[in-house]
Structure formats: C-alpha cells, structure tokens
Coordinates of C-alpha atoms and ligand atoms in Angstrom, one line a residue:
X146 CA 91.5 115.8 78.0
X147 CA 89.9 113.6 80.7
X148 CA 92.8 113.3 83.1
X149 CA 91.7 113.2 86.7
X150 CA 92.7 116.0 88.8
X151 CA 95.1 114.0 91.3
X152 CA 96.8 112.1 88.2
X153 CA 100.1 111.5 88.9
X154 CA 102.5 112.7 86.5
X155 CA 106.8 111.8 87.1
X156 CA 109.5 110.1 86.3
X157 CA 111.1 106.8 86.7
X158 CA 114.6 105.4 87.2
X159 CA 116.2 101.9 88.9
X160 CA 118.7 101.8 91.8
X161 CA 121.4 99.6 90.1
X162 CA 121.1 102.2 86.5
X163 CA 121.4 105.6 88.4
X164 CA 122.6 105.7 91.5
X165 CA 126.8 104.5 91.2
X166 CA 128.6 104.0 94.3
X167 CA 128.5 100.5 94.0
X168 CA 130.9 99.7 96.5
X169 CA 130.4 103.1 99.0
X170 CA 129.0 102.9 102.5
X171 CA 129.0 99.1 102.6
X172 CA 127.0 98.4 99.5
X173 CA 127.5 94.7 98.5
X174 CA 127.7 94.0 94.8
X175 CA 124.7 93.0 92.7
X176 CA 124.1 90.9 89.4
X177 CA 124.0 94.5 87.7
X178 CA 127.7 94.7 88.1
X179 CA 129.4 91.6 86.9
X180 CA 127.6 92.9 84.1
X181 CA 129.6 94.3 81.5
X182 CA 128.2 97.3 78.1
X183 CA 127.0 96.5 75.3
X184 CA 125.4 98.2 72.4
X185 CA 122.8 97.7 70.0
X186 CA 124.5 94.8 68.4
X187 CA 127.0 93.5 71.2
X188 CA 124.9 91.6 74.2
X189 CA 125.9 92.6 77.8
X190 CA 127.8 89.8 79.2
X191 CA 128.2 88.5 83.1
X192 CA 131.7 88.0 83.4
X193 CA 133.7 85.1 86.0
X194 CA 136.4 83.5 86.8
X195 CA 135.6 79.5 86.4
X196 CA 136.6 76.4 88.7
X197 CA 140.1 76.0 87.5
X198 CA 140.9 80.3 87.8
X199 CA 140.5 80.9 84.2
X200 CA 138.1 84.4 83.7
X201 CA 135.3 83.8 80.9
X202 CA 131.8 85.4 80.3
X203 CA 128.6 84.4 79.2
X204 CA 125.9 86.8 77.4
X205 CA 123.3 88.4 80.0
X206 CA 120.5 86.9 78.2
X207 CA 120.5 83.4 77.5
X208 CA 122.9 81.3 79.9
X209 CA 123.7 80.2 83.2
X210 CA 127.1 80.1 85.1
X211 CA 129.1 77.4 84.7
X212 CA 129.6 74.9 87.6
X213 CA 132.1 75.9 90.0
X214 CA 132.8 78.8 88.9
X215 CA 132.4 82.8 90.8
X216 CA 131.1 85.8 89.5
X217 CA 134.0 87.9 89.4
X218 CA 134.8 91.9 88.2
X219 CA 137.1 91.6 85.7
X220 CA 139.8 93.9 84.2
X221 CA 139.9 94.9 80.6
X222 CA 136.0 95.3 80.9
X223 CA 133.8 98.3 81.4
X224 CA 130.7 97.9 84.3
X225 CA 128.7 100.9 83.4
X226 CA 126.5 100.6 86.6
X227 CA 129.7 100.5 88.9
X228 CA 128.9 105.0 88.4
X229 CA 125.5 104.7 86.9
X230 CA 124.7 108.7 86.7
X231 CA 126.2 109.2 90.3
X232 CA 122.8 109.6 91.9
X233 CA 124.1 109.0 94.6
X234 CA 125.7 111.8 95.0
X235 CA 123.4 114.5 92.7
X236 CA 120.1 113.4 94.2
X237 CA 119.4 116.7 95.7
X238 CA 120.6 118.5 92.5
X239 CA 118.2 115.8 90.3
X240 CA 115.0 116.1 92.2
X241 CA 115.3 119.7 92.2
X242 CA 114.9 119.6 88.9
X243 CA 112.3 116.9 88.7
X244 CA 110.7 119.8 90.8
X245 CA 111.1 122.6 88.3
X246 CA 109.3 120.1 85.8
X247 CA 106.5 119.3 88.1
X248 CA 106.8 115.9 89.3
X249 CA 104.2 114.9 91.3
X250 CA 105.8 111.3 91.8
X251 CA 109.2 109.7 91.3
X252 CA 109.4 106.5 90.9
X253 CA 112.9 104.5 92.0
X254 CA 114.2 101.6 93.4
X255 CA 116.1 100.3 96.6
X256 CA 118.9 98.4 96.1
X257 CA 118.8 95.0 98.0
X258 CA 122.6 95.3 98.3
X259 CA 122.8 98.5 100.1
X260 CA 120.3 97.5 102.8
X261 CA 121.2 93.7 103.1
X262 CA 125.1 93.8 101.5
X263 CA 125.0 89.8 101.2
X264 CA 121.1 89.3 101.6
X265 CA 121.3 87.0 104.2
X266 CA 122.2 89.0 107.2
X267 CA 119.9 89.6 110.1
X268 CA 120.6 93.1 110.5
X269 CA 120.3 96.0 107.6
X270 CA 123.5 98.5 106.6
X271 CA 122.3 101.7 108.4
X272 CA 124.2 103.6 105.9
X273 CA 121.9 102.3 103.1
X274 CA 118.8 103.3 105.1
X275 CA 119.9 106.5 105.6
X276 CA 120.6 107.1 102.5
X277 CA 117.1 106.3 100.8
X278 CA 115.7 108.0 103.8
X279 CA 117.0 111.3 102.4
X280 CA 116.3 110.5 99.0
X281 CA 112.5 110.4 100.4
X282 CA 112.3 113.6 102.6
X283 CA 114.3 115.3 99.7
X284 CA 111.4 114.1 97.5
X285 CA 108.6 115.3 99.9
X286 CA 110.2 118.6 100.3
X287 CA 108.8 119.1 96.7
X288 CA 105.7 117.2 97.5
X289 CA 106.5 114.5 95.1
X290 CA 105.3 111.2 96.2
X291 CA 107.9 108.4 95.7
X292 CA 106.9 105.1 94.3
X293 CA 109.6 102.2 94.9
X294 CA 109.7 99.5 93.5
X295 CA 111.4 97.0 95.9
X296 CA 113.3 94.6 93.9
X297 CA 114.7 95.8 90.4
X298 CA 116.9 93.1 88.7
X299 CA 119.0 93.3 91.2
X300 CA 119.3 90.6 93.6
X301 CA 122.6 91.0 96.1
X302 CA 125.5 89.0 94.4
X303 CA 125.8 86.4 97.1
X304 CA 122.8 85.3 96.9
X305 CA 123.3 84.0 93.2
X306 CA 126.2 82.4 94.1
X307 CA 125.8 81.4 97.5
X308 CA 122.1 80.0 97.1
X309 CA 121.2 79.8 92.9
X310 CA 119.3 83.0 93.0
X311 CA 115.2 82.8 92.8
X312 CA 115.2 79.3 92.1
X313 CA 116.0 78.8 95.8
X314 CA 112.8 78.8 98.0
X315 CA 115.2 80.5 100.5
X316 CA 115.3 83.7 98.3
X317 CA 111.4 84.4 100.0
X318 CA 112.4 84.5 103.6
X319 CA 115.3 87.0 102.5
X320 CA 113.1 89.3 100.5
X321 CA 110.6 89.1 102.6
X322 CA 113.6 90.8 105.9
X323 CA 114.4 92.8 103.2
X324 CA 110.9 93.8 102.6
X325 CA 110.2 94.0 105.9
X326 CA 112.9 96.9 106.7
X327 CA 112.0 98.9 104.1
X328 CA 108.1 99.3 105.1
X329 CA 108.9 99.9 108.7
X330 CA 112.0 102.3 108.0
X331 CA 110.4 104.1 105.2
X332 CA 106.7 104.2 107.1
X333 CA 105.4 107.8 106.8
X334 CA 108.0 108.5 103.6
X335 CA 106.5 106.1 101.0
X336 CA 103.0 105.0 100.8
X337 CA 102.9 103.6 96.5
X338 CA 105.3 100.2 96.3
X339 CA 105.8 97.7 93.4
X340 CA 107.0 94.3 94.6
X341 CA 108.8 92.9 91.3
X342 CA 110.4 95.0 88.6
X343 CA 108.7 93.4 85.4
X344 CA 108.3 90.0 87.2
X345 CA 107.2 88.3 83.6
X346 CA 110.3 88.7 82.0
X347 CA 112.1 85.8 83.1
X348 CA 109.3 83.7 81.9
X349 CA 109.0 85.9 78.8
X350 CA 112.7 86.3 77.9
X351 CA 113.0 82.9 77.5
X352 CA 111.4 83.3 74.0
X353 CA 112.4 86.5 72.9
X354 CA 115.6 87.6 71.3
X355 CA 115.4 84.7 69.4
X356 CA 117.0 82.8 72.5
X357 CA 116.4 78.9 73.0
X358 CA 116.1 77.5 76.4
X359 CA 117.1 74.3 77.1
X360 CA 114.2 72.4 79.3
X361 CA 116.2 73.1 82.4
X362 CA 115.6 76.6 81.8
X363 CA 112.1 76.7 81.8
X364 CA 111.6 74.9 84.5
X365 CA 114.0 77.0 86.6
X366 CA 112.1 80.2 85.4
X367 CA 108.3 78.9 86.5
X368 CA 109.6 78.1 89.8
X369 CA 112.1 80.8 90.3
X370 CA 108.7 83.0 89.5
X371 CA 106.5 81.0 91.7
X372 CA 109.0 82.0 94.7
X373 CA 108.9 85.7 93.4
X374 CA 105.0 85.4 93.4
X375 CA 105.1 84.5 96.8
X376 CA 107.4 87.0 97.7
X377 CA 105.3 89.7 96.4
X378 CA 102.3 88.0 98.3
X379 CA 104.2 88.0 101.4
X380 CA 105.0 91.8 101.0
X381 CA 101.5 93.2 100.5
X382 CA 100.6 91.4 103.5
X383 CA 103.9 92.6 105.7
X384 CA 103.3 96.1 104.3
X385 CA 99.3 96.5 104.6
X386 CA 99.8 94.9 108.7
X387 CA 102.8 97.8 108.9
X388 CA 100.8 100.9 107.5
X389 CA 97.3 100.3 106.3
X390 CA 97.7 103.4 104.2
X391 CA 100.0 101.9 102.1
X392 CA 99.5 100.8 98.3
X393 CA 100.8 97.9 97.1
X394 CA 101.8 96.5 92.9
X395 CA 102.5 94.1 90.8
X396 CA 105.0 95.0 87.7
X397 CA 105.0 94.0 84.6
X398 CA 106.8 94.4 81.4
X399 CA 103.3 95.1 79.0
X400 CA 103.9 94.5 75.8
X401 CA 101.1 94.3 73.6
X402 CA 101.3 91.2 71.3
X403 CA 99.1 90.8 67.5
X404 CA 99.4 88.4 65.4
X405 CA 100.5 88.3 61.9
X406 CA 97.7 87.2 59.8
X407 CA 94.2 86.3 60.3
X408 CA 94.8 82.8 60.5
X409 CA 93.3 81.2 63.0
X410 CA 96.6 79.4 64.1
X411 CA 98.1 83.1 64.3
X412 CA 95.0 84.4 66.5
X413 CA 95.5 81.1 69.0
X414 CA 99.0 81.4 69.4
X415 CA 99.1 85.1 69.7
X416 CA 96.4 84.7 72.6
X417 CA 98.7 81.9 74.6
X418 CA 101.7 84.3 74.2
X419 CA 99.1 86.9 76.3
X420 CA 98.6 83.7 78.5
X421 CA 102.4 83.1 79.1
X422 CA 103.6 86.0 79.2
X423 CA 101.1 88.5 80.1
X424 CA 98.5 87.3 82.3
X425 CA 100.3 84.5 83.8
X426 CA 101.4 86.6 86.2
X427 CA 99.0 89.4 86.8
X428 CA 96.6 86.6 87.4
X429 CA 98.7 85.2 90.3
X430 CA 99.3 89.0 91.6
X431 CA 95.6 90.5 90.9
X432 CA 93.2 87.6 91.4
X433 CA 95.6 85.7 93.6
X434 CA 95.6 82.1 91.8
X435 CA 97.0 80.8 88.5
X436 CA 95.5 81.0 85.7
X437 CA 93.1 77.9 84.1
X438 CA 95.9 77.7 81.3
X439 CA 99.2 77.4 83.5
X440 CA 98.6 73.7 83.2
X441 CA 98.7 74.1 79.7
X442 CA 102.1 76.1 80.0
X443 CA 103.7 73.4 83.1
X444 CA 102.5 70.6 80.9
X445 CA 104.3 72.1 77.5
X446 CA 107.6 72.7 79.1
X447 CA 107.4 70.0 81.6
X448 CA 107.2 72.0 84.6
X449 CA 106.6 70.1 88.2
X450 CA 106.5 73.2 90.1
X451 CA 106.8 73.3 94.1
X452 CA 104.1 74.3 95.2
X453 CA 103.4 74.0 99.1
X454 CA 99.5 74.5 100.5
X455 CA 100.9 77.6 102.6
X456 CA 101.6 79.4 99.1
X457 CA 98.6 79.0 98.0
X458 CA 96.6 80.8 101.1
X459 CA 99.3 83.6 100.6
X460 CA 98.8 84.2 96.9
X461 CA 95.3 84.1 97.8
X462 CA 95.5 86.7 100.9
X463 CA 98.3 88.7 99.1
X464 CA 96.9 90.2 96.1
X465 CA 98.0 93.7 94.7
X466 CA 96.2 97.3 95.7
X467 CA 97.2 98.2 91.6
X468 CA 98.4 97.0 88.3
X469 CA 101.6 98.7 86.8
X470 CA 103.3 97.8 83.6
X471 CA 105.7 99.1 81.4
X472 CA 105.0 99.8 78.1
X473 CA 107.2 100.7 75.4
X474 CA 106.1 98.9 72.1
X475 CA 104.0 95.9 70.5
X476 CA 105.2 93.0 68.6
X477 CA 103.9 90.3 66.3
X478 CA 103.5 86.6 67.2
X479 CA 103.1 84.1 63.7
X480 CA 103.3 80.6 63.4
X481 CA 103.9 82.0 59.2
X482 CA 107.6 82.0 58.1
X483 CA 108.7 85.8 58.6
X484 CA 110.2 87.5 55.7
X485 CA 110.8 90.7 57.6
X486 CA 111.9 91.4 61.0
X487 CA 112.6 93.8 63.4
X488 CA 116.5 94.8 63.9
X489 CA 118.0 95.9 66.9
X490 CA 118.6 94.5 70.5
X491 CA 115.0 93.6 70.6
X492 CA 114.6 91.6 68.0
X493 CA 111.1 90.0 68.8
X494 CA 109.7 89.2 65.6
X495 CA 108.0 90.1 62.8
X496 CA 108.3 93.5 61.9
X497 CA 105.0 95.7 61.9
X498 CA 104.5 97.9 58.0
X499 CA 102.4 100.2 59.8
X500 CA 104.5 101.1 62.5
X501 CA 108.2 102.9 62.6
X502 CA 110.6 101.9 64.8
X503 CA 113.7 103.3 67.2
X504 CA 117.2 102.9 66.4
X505 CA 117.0 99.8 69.0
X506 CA 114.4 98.1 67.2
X507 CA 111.6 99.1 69.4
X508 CA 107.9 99.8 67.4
X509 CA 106.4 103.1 68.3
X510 CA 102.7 102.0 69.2
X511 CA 100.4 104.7 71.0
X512 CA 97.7 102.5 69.8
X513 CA 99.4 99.5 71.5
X514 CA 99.3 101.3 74.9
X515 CA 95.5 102.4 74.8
X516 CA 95.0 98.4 73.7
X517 CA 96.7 97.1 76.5
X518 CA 95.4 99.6 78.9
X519 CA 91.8 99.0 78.2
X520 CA 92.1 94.9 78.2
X521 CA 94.2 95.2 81.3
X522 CA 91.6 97.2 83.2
X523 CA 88.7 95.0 82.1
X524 CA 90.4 92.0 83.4
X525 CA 91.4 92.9 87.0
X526 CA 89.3 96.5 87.4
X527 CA 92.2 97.5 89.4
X528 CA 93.5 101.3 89.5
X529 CA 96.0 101.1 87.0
X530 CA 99.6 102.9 86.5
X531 CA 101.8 103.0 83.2
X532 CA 105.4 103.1 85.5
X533 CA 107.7 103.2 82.1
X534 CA 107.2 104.2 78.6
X535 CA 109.7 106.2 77.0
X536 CA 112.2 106.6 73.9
X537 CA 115.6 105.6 74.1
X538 CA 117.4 108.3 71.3
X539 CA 120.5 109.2 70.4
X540 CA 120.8 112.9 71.2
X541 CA 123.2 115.6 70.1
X542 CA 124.1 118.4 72.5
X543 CA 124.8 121.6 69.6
X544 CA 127.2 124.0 69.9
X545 CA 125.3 126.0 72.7
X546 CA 124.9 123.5 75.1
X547 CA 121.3 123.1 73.8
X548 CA 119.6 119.6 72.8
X549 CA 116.7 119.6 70.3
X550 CA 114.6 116.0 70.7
X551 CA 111.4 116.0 68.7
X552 CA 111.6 112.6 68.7
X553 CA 111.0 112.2 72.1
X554 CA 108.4 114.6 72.3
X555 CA 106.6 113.1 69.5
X556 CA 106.2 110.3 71.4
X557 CA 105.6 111.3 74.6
X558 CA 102.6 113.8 73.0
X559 CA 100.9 110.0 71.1
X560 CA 101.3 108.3 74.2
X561 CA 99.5 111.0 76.5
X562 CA 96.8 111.3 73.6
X563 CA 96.4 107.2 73.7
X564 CA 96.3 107.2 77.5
X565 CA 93.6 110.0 77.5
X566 CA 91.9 107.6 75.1
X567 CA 91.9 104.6 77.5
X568 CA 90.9 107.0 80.3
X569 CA 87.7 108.3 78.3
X570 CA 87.0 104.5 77.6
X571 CA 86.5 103.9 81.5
X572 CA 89.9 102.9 82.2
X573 CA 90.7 103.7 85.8
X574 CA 94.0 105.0 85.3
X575 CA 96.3 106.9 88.0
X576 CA 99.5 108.1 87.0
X577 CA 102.1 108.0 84.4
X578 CA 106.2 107.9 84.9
X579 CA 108.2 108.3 82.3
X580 CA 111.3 105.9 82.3
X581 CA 114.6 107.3 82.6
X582 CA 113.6 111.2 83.2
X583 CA 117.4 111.2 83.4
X584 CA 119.2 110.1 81.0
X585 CA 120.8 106.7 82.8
X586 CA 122.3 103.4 81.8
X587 CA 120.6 101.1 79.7
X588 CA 119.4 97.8 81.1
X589 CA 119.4 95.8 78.2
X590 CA 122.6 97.5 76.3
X591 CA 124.2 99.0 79.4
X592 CA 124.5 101.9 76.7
X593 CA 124.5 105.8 78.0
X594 CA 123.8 106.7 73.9
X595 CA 120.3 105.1 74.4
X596 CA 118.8 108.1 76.0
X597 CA 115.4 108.6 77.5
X598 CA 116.0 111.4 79.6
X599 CA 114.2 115.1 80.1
X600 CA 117.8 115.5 81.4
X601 CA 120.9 114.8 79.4
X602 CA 123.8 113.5 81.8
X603 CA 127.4 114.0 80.3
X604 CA 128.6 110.7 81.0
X605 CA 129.6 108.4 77.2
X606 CA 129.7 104.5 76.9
X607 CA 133.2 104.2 78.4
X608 CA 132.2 106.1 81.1
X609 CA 133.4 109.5 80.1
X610 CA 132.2 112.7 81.5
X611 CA 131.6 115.5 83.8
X612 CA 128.1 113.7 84.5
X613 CA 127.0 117.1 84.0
X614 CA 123.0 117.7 83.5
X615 CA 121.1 120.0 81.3
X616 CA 117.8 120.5 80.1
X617 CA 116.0 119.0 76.8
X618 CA 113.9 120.7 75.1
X619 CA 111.4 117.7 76.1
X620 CA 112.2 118.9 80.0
X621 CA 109.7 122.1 79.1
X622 CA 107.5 120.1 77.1
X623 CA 106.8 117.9 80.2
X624 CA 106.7 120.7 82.3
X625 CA 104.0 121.9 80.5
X626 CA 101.9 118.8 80.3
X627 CA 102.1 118.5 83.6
X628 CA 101.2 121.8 84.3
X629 CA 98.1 121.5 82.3
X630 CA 97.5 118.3 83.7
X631 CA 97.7 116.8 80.5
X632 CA 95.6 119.4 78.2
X633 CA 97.9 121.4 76.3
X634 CA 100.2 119.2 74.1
X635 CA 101.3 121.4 71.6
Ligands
BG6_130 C1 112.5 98.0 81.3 C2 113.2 98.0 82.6 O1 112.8 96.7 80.8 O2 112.9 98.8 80.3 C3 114.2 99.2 82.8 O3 112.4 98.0 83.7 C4 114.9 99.4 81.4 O4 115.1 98.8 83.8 C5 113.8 99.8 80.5 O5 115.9 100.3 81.5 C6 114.3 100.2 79.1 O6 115.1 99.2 78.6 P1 116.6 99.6 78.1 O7 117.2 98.3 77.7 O8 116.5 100.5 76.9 O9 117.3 100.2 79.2

C-alpha cells in the first residue's frame, strides 16, 4: 500500500451532534436545536412560534421562517442534539478509546454558541474555552492531533433571528471575533483548521432532495456563501498572522456527480453541476477568485451579488493551506426522464445499476472517491484530506453485548483500497477521518439508528439510554489499519 508514513488516520464528529449540554455553562442555543428528529422518511423540522403566538414548524430543508415569527423549543417534540452523545461530559472516556484504536487525529468542531452565546458579544464565555481547551490537551495526551473545523452548521441562534443569518454581511465581522478567539486561545493546542463545514451545500441543497427554490432563494444562498467565503478568507489570514505554523481548509461536501447517458446534453449538464456545486467553491477557497462560469450560474438564477473591492483582495490573499471534502457516495445528473430512483432521505436522482446502496439511500462508490480524489488534486495540487466518509447502519447489539458490522467494514476496507489507488496515481493525500467514529446524531435525520460509529452509544431515537459505549467489531478492524498504516486489510 503506498500510504505515507505520517498519514493521518482518525475520526470525525461535529460539536452540535455529540457533545449535549446545550444549555450548560452558558452555552446559547444554535439552529441545531430548534431542530427537531426525523427519520429516513420524516424530514427534521425547525420548529417556532409565529407573530400572532401560534407554534408551527417548517421542514429543515427547503423553507425559511415566516415573517415575525421566533424560533422557539417547543413541547411535544424531541431535539435530539439538546444530549447529542453527552460528549461533553465522556470526552475523557471517548478519546481514550480513540486512543486504544490508534488515532493519530480527531477531528471536531467548536460550537459558536458556547464561545460567543449570542455571537455578537465582545467578550467570549470562558467556560466554553475551557472546555475545548481540555478537550485538546486530553487529545495531545495521546498524541492525537485535533483538526477543528470552526463553523459546523451551527450558527448561534440569535444571530438568525436577530440579523437573517449568513445573508447578513454582518455575520463576517462576528465569525471573524469568533475566529479570532479560537486561534489565539487554542495557539499551541491546534495547528490543522477547516473554516466551513461543507460550505457548498447551501448552494447545492437547493437542488437536491428534489426541493425547488423560489428565486429568492438562490439569490440568498450565492450571497449568504460569498459572506462565508470571505469569512474563511479572513480566517486563514487572522490564523496564519497568529501562528505561522498553522494549517488552514476549505470543506466541502464531495460528491462525485456522472451522468446518465452518453448524451451530450447529459455530459454538459453533469459538468455544470461539478461547476455549481463542486468547484464553485473550492475555486473561491484554493485559487482565491470565482470561477469563469459563476457568471453563468449569477446570470441563470439572477443573482446581483455584493461584492465590495475589499473582498476581492481578501479572497485573493486568503486562500486555503489544503482541500478537505467529505465523501460518502456519487450520484447521477440527466436531463433523460428517470425511470428509477434512489430512495431514502437522499434522494438525488437517478439510481446507479452498478452500485448498491444504504438503507438511507446513499450509493456505495469506492470508485467515486479515487475519481474525485484524483480530479480534485489535479485541479488545485493542494495536500488533500478525506475529513468524512463513512456508513450510516443500523446495528444490532446480540445477546452478549457484542455488535457484528461487516457492513461497515466492507466499506471502510473499498474505501482505503480506492484511496491507496489515488495515492499511487500521484495524489498528494494526507489523512483520513472517518465520520462519526462514535456513533452520534444524524445531521440530516437527527436519527441515533443511522450509525457510523467504531463505538456504539446506547442512546435510541427518543433519546433513551444509558449512553453507554462499547466496541464494534469494526473498532479492531481500524485499529488494525491503522496499525499497519493502512497495509493489512483483511
Ligand atoms: C455531512 C456532515 O453532511 O454528512 C455531517 O458534515 C453529517 O454533519 C454527515 O452527519 C452524515 O450525514 P447524516 O445525515 O447521515 O448525519
């Protein structure tokens, strides 16, 4: 296997799906939890209460709130992230374990609302700092190297409501305090950072799920993501001044698109889908200016964006140290009528007869991850990280306490073999963490049931449990990857 000898092998999980204690130690509440469970076939819903007191919802995916009205907890509804897996409180006991298997980085998040409660204040929750500051020397106890991604869907509740969210130019200056505290207070602990959690989906989402935007919609998602790009230009310039050492990356959700037929119309539109959703934005973040065919994609959707002379030098001077993505599947663009297609809470299109597929819907594509890896490489010829890829499964604990998952193993075992692939191929690739090493909430479904983890967590969809972990048998397959540094897969 051609794994380099400093490959970094881990985990990943976010802040807002793990770590609970939503309201403890002066944590204000996020996005994440107005956000009610779903399942495979139920969407997640943001729930309010509207201008005239009345509480109503609207799904996750697909609409805005109403005018006047508040996001609002509500009873009679379950907010799986309220516990998450109770991180918070079993760090020590989980990256002990991520020890045992070998780690050699963790990925996780910081949540906005537990530095900056609001977002808007001048001065951070101390609590909150602590907090992550132990999370970090817990980590380099094992020598594990953490990688944090900054912001991970989770932007402080009060700045939705307060200020729109992203679409508010103001959002930058926040980030960028929030940014700020986290270099200089983390300095020494953390040296690899992603800026955006999968920055392209709310350009990408738009599309998918068989939603339809209205106009409006689009036009708030380009410039809600031109203020994230700057944002993330701003922070690799705050953080390089703070600690030269440090590394700095974009995020995106990689999904690797092919279209249906060889018809020409197929091939065009399947390459503009890479354009809008792909490299729109690793062209901003990598190359630090937008793409020749954002025009294009401004003009179809009739997109004015803001754009102000000063963002442009920052884009410029703010480009990323690497590329990360997420990769957990491929899907088909056609401009054909589809007969046949994919089921589940992902359902993206066309469904693929040489692939299988997950319970959710999701194709299992090693191929699709060596594709992406190689084109993605040749395009920016940054060092490269996958940060997610991973199975979500139901599992069954037996009688013993035990829990077989070949599943999971299967697919880890084609997605090292495809990365070794891309590696032999030239592709300058430095590290690998698996999403949801612990089993944790779903982001999409807010489901415990979809499991990724080496870890089970006793915790059900109603939020049931001791929260309990235990080892898969995929926690000793990993362990011995990693200890073979990716050689002995069987
Ligand atoms: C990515 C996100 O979209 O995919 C994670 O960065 C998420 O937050 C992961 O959990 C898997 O998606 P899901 O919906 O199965 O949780």
């Amino acid at each position: 296997m051609s794994f380099p000898k400093n490959f970094f092998w881990g985990g990943a999980i976010a802040a807002n799906q793990a770590e609970g204690a939503w309201n403890v130690d002066g944590r204000g509440p996020a996005l994440t939890d107005v956000t009610t469970g779903g399942s495979v076939k139920e969407p997640r819903y943001i729930t309010f209460i509207d201008k005239d007191g009345k509480p109503g919802k609207f799904p996750k995916r697909g609409d805005v709130l109403p005018e006047g009205a508040h996001y609002a907890v509500l009873d009679g509804y379950y907010y799986p992230n309220h516990d998450g897996i109770d991180f918070y409180h079993h760090y020590k006991e989980d990256i002990k374990l991520f020890a045992q298997m070998g780690f050699t980085m963790f990925r996780m998040s910081i949540s906005w609302s537990r530095l900056y409660p609001n977002g808007d204040e001048e001065v951070p929750n101390e609590k909150g700092i602590e907090f992550y500051r132990n999370v970090f020397k817990e980590l380099r106890k094992y020598h594990i190297e953490p990688l944090v991604t900054i912001w991970h869907f989770d932007t402080p509740l009060y700045l939705e409501e307060r200020y729109g969210g992203w679409t508010n130019r103001k959002l930058i200056d926040f980030y960028d305090r929030f940014a700020k505290t986290c270099f200089t207070e983390f300095k020494g602990l953390v040296k690899y950072w992603l800026t955006f959690n999968e920055i392209n989906n709310t350009v990408m989402f738009l599309e998918m799920f068989g939603n339809k935007a209205t106009p409006q919609m689009y036009r708030d998602a380009y410039q809600h993501l031109h203020h994230q790009f700057v944002a993330s230009a701003h922070a690799v310039k705050i953080g390089h001044q703070i600690d030269p050492e440090n590394k700095i990356g974009c995020m995106i959700c990689g999904i690797t698109f092919y279209p249906l037929t060889c018809d020409p119309e197929d091939i065009l539109l399947n390459r503009h889908t890479w354009e809008q959703n792909i490299f729109y934005c690793g062209d901003v973040q990598c190359k630090g200016q937008y793409g020749s065919y954002a025009k294009r994609l401004w003009a179809k959707h009739d997109v004015k964006l803001n754009i102000t002379e000063q963002d442009l030098i920052d884009l410029q001077e703010g480009t990323v140290d690497m590329y990360t993505f997420s990769y957990y599947m491929s899907t088909i663009v056609t401009t054909h009528e589809v007969k046949e297609r994919v089921g589940g809470n992902f359902s993206a299109g066309a469904k693929n007869p040489y692939l299988k597929y997950s319970d959710w819907g999701w194709a299992f594509d090693p191929a699709g991850l060596q594709y992406y890896l190689e084109m993605i490489y040749d395009r920016y010829g940054l060092p490269i990280m996958v940060v997610e890829n991973g199975l979500g499964a139901y599992d069954k604990v037996e009688e013993d306490g035990s829990i077989h998952d070949p599943y999971r193993i299967e697919y880890l075992k084609e997605h090292i073999k495809a990365m070794d692939k891309a590696i032999a191929n030239g592709v300058d690739l430095i590290g690998y963490t698996w999403w949801g090493c612990i089993d944790l909430v779903s982001a999409g479904t807010g489901e415990m049931r979809k499991r990724y983890g080496f870890i089970y967590v006793d915790k059900d969809d109603e939020g049931h449990g001791t929260y309990e972990r235990s080892k898969k048998d995929s926690f000793y397959y990993y362990q011995k990857i990693i200890k073979s540094n990716g050689n002995d897969l069987d």
